[in-house]
Amino acid sequence: MTNKYMYFIANWKMFGDLRTLNSLDKVIKFSKTNKKNKFKLIYCPPNILIRPLSKRLKNTNIEVGAQNCHESENFGPNTGYVNSKMLKNVGAKYIILGHSENRQDGESDKLINLKIKSAIKAGLKIIFCVGETLKEKKNKKTKKVLAKQIQKGLKSIKNKSDIIIAYEPVWSIGTGMIAKSEDLIKCVAFIKSKFSKKSPKILYGGSVNAKNIDKLKNVNNINGFLIGGASQNSKKFIDIIKKSISN
Ligand code: PGA
């Protein structure tokens, strides 16, 4: 790992309730006693937990994010949805967009692009997920897929300074399989090459855990990790961070 400033983003998906928040005391203590280390912790819980979690994390340097939003900037008759302004209003500073689980539910690149634009307007920082399926990987389409997702997802967005890219191969999410270091290096370099000016921060996501982190942390140019399953357990999450920041 060449970069010192590392992100650890917890994607809780559709897990957790008010009681779960008690388990974060360990993480809060850990982050307070490790202030000198340059890492950033961000929790992305289900929407209903954003407010209580933000309150609990007041006076800590742990931040809160959301996992998705409606594309409209305005209030509207959209039953069951929330927009990025509403998420910001209850305490979110970041938002995951383009996650493969949402893409599988039918989210198009165009829709993701609209969501990213509305979230930038609302003042949220974007964690933009890209990644290929197993079939695409087998057909050697990874680069083509990544290029398309980036080009369409970020279409006509000039200021990309608040965008972090999370490279998450779909076949790796929740499966226990991780990308080979050499493939990861190539994909990260490819993603970087798609940005003419300053390259965004690039995270890796997909089955990251305390066992495989030693391998992953040595991949050059990765600025941190987007962690699903293992982030729901504070001890496992802390173990990943500890291992990542140790030499
Ligand atoms: P996982 O999920 O760590 O459980 O594979 C990662 C993600 O979906 O962001």
Short mmCIF file of C-alpha atoms and ligand atoms in Angstrom, two decimals:
data_model
loop_
_atom_site.label_atom_id
_atom_site.label_comp_id
_atom_site.label_asym_id
_atom_site.label_seq_id
_atom_site.Cartn_x
_atom_site.Cartn_y
_atom_site.Cartn_z
CA MET A 1 0.00 0.00 0.00
CA THR A 2 1.58 3.23 -1.09
CA ASN A 3 -0.99 5.62 0.25
CA LYS A 4 -1.04 6.42 3.91
CA TYR A 5 -4.52 7.82 4.12
CA MET A 6 -6.82 4.82 3.97
CA TYR A 7 -10.58 4.57 3.84
CA PHE A 8 -12.54 1.83 5.56
CA ILE A 9 -16.14 2.03 4.51
CA ALA A 10 -18.69 -0.23 6.16
CA ASN A 11 -21.58 -1.17 3.91
CA TRP A 12 -24.18 -2.63 6.22
CA LYS A 13 -26.63 -3.32 3.38
CA MET A 14 -30.05 -4.34 4.79
CA PHE A 15 -28.68 -5.37 8.16
CA GLY A 16 -28.84 -3.77 11.58
CA ASP A 17 -31.32 -2.19 13.96
CA LEU A 18 -31.13 0.25 16.86
CA ARG A 19 -29.63 -2.40 19.15
CA THR A 20 -26.83 -3.08 16.67
CA LEU A 21 -25.53 0.44 17.25
CA ASN A 22 -24.34 -0.58 20.73
CA SER A 23 -21.72 -2.78 19.12
CA LEU A 24 -20.06 0.32 17.68
CA ASP A 25 -18.72 1.40 21.06
CA LYS A 26 -15.68 -0.81 20.42
CA VAL A 27 -15.00 0.87 17.10
CA ILE A 28 -15.43 4.35 18.59
CA LYS A 29 -12.93 3.48 21.32
CA PHE A 30 -10.54 2.06 18.74
CA SER A 31 -10.71 5.16 16.56
CA LYS A 32 -10.20 7.46 19.55
CA THR A 33 -7.12 5.61 20.72
CA ASN A 34 -5.68 5.51 17.20
CA LYS A 35 -6.13 9.16 16.30
CA LYS A 36 -2.62 9.56 14.99
CA ASN A 37 -3.17 6.91 12.37
CA LYS A 38 -4.28 8.26 9.06
CA PHE A 39 -7.44 6.35 8.34
CA LYS A 40 -10.99 7.37 7.73
CA LEU A 41 -13.92 5.31 8.93
CA ILE A 42 -17.31 5.68 7.31
CA TYR A 43 -20.41 3.71 8.21
CA CYS A 44 -23.17 3.31 5.63
CA PRO A 45 -26.11 1.82 7.51
CA PRO A 46 -29.71 1.43 6.33
CA ASN A 47 -31.40 4.84 6.04
CA ILE A 48 -33.41 4.49 9.24
CA LEU A 49 -30.16 4.28 11.23
CA ILE A 50 -28.43 7.31 9.73
CA ARG A 51 -29.80 9.78 12.27
CA PRO A 52 -29.24 7.71 15.44
CA LEU A 53 -25.82 6.65 14.22
CA SER A 54 -24.78 10.23 13.43
CA LYS A 55 -25.81 11.25 16.95
CA ARG A 56 -23.85 8.41 18.45
CA LEU A 57 -20.77 9.31 16.42
CA LYS A 58 -20.85 12.99 17.38
CA ASN A 59 -17.44 14.05 18.70
CA THR A 60 -15.73 11.14 16.95
CA ASN A 61 -13.98 11.25 13.60
CA ILE A 62 -16.15 8.46 12.20
CA GLU A 63 -18.52 9.60 9.46
CA VAL A 64 -21.83 8.35 8.14
CA GLY A 65 -23.05 7.62 4.64
CA ALA A 66 -26.11 6.27 2.86
CA GLN A 67 -26.37 3.34 0.46
CA ASN A 68 -28.57 4.69 -2.33
CA CYS A 69 -31.07 7.45 -3.09
CA HIS A 70 -33.78 8.54 -5.48
CA GLU A 71 -32.47 10.59 -8.40
CA SER A 72 -34.77 13.56 -7.85
CA GLU A 73 -33.43 16.60 -6.04
CA ASN A 74 -36.90 17.60 -4.95
CA PHE A 75 -39.60 16.30 -2.67
CA GLY A 76 -42.12 14.36 -4.71
CA PRO A 77 -44.76 11.66 -4.90
CA ASN A 78 -42.25 8.79 -4.82
CA THR A 79 -43.59 6.32 -2.30
CA GLY A 80 -40.90 4.54 -0.35
CA TYR A 81 -37.95 6.60 -1.58
CA VAL A 82 -35.69 9.26 -0.13
CA ASN A 83 -33.52 11.72 -2.02
CA SER A 84 -29.96 12.82 -1.38
CA LYS A 85 -30.99 16.11 0.27
CA MET A 86 -33.05 14.21 2.81
CA LEU A 87 -30.14 11.90 3.54
CA LYS A 88 -27.81 14.85 3.99
CA ASN A 89 -30.34 16.47 6.29
CA VAL A 90 -30.31 13.50 8.69
CA GLY A 91 -26.53 13.27 8.86
CA ALA A 92 -25.14 11.48 5.79
CA LYS A 93 -21.93 12.90 4.37
CA TYR A 94 -21.28 10.15 1.84
CA ILE A 95 -23.40 7.94 -0.38
CA ILE A 96 -22.74 4.62 -2.08
CA LEU A 97 -24.09 4.68 -5.64
CA GLY A 98 -23.97 2.14 -8.44
CA HIS A 99 -23.62 -0.85 -6.13
CA SER A 100 -23.93 -4.08 -8.09
CA GLU A 101 -26.82 -5.25 -5.92
CA ASN A 102 -28.76 -2.20 -7.13
CA ARG A 103 -27.52 -2.64 -10.70
CA GLN A 104 -28.85 -6.20 -10.55
CA ASP A 105 -32.20 -4.78 -9.46
CA GLY A 106 -32.28 -2.87 -12.74
CA GLU A 107 -30.40 0.35 -12.02
CA SER A 108 -28.97 1.58 -15.34
CA ASP A 109 -25.80 3.62 -15.88
CA LYS A 110 -28.03 6.52 -16.86
CA LEU A 111 -30.02 6.36 -13.64
CA ILE A 112 -26.82 6.08 -11.61
CA ASN A 113 -25.52 9.18 -13.41
CA LEU A 114 -28.65 11.14 -12.39
CA LYS A 115 -28.29 9.93 -8.80
CA ILE A 116 -24.64 10.95 -8.69
CA LYS A 117 -25.47 14.40 -10.02
CA SER A 118 -28.25 14.95 -7.48
CA ALA A 119 -26.06 13.69 -4.63
CA ILE A 120 -23.21 16.03 -5.62
CA LYS A 121 -25.68 18.92 -5.67
CA ALA A 122 -26.85 17.95 -2.20
CA GLY A 123 -23.25 18.12 -1.01
CA LEU A 124 -22.68 14.41 -0.49
CA LYS A 125 -19.42 12.67 -1.33
CA ILE A 126 -19.90 9.78 -3.70
CA ILE A 127 -18.65 6.23 -3.37
CA PHE A 128 -19.21 5.11 -6.94
CA CYS A 129 -19.14 1.32 -7.39
CA VAL A 130 -17.99 -0.34 -10.59
CA GLY A 131 -17.15 -3.93 -11.39
CA GLU A 132 -17.61 -6.81 -13.79
CA THR A 133 -19.65 -10.01 -13.43
CA LEU A 134 -18.03 -13.44 -13.58
CA LYS A 135 -19.31 -13.97 -17.11
CA GLU A 136 -17.82 -10.65 -18.22
CA LYS A 137 -14.53 -11.55 -16.57
CA LYS A 138 -14.45 -14.95 -18.27
CA ASN A 139 -15.18 -13.29 -21.61
CA LYS A 140 -12.32 -10.85 -21.01
CA LYS A 141 -14.71 -7.93 -20.93
CA THR A 142 -13.60 -6.41 -17.63
CA LYS A 143 -11.97 -3.31 -19.10
CA LYS A 144 -14.83 -2.71 -21.49
CA VAL A 145 -17.35 -2.96 -18.66
CA LEU A 146 -15.38 -0.68 -16.36
CA ALA A 147 -14.89 1.89 -19.12
CA LYS A 148 -18.62 1.92 -19.89
CA GLN A 149 -19.69 2.17 -16.26
CA ILE A 150 -17.28 5.05 -15.64
CA GLN A 151 -18.02 6.90 -18.87
CA LYS A 152 -21.81 6.66 -18.54
CA GLY A 153 -22.00 6.90 -14.77
CA LEU A 154 -19.93 10.08 -14.66
CA LYS A 155 -21.19 11.59 -17.91
CA SER A 156 -21.07 15.40 -17.95
CA ILE A 157 -19.83 15.63 -14.38
CA LYS A 158 -17.03 18.15 -14.49
CA ASN A 159 -15.98 18.36 -10.90
CA LYS A 160 -15.08 14.85 -9.83
CA SER A 161 -13.23 15.87 -6.68
CA ASP A 162 -15.92 14.45 -4.39
CA ILE A 163 -16.00 11.06 -6.09
CA ILE A 164 -14.32 7.95 -4.75
CA ILE A 165 -14.35 4.87 -6.95
CA ALA A 166 -14.98 1.47 -5.38
CA TYR A 167 -13.85 -1.35 -7.64
CA GLU A 168 -16.03 -4.27 -6.64
CA PRO A 169 -15.96 -7.30 -8.94
CA VAL A 170 -19.50 -8.67 -8.74
CA TRP A 171 -18.25 -12.25 -8.50
CA SER A 172 -16.28 -11.33 -5.39
CA ILE A 173 -19.09 -9.75 -3.36
CA GLY A 174 -20.18 -12.00 -0.53
CA THR A 175 -18.57 -15.07 -2.09
CA GLY A 176 -15.29 -15.31 -0.20
CA MET A 177 -13.37 -14.94 -3.47
CA ILE A 178 -11.09 -11.98 -4.00
CA ALA A 179 -9.36 -10.63 -7.07
CA LYS A 180 -5.78 -11.74 -7.72
CA SER A 181 -3.25 -9.02 -6.90
CA GLU A 182 -2.01 -8.82 -10.49
CA ASP A 183 -5.56 -8.43 -11.84
CA LEU A 184 -6.33 -5.85 -9.20
CA ILE A 185 -3.25 -3.81 -10.07
CA LYS A 186 -4.28 -3.84 -13.73
CA CYS A 187 -7.87 -2.83 -12.98
CA VAL A 188 -6.85 -0.01 -10.65
CA ALA A 189 -4.40 1.30 -13.28
CA PHE A 190 -7.11 1.04 -15.92
CA ILE A 191 -9.60 2.94 -13.79
CA LYS A 192 -6.99 5.64 -13.13
CA SER A 193 -6.31 5.93 -16.86
CA LYS A 194 -9.94 6.94 -17.40
CA PHE A 195 -9.39 10.18 -15.51
CA SER A 196 -7.47 12.82 -17.38
CA LYS A 197 -6.79 15.18 -14.50
CA LYS A 198 -6.39 14.14 -10.91
CA SER A 199 -7.13 10.47 -10.35
CA PRO A 200 -9.84 9.77 -7.78
CA LYS A 201 -9.25 7.62 -4.74
CA ILE A 202 -9.83 3.98 -5.58
CA LEU A 203 -11.08 1.42 -3.08
CA TYR A 204 -11.43 -2.32 -3.39
CA GLY A 205 -14.52 -4.19 -2.29
CA GLY A 206 -15.59 -7.82 -2.32
CA SER A 207 -15.22 -10.34 0.53
CA VAL A 208 -12.59 -8.29 2.34
CA ASN A 209 -11.85 -9.89 5.70
CA ALA A 210 -9.15 -10.12 8.35
CA LYS A 211 -7.64 -13.17 6.64
CA ASN A 212 -7.21 -11.82 3.12
CA ILE A 213 -6.40 -8.23 4.08
CA ASP A 214 -2.66 -8.95 4.27
CA LYS A 215 -2.68 -9.74 0.55
CA LEU A 216 -4.96 -6.88 -0.40
CA LYS A 217 -3.22 -4.17 1.56
CA ASN A 218 -0.06 -4.67 -0.45
CA VAL A 219 -1.69 -3.88 -3.74
CA ASN A 220 -0.33 -0.54 -4.90
CA ASN A 221 -2.57 2.45 -5.36
CA ILE A 222 -5.53 1.16 -3.41
CA ASN A 223 -6.77 3.83 -1.05
CA GLY A 224 -8.88 1.62 1.14
CA PHE A 225 -11.73 -0.85 1.25
CA LEU A 226 -15.50 -1.07 0.98
CA ILE A 227 -16.48 -3.82 3.38
CA GLY A 228 -19.83 -5.56 3.56
CA GLY A 229 -20.23 -8.72 5.66
CA ALA A 230 -17.14 -8.25 7.82
CA SER A 231 -18.11 -4.69 8.77
CA GLN A 232 -21.17 -5.86 10.67
CA ASN A 233 -19.00 -7.31 13.38
CA SER A 234 -16.99 -4.63 15.18
CA LYS A 235 -14.19 -6.96 16.18
CA LYS A 236 -13.73 -8.25 12.63
CA PHE A 237 -13.88 -4.72 11.27
CA ILE A 238 -11.25 -3.49 13.74
CA ASP A 239 -9.03 -6.48 12.90
CA ILE A 240 -9.12 -5.56 9.23
CA ILE A 241 -8.17 -1.96 10.00
CA LYS A 242 -5.41 -2.94 12.41
CA LYS A 243 -3.88 -5.32 9.91
CA SER A 244 -4.15 -2.82 7.07
CA ILE A 245 -2.34 -0.09 8.90
CA SER A 246 0.38 -2.27 10.39
CA ASN A 247 3.55 -2.76 8.37
P1 PGA B 1 -18.81 -8.09 1.03
O1 PGA B 1 -19.62 -6.88 0.39
O2 PGA B 1 -17.64 -7.51 1.78
O3 PGA B 1 -19.81 -8.77 1.96
O4 PGA B 1 -18.37 -8.97 -0.08
C1 PGA B 1 -18.97 -5.78 -0.18
C2 PGA B 1 -19.98 -4.87 -0.80
O5 PGA B 1 -20.97 -5.35 -1.33
O6 PGA B 1 -19.82 -3.63 -0.79
#
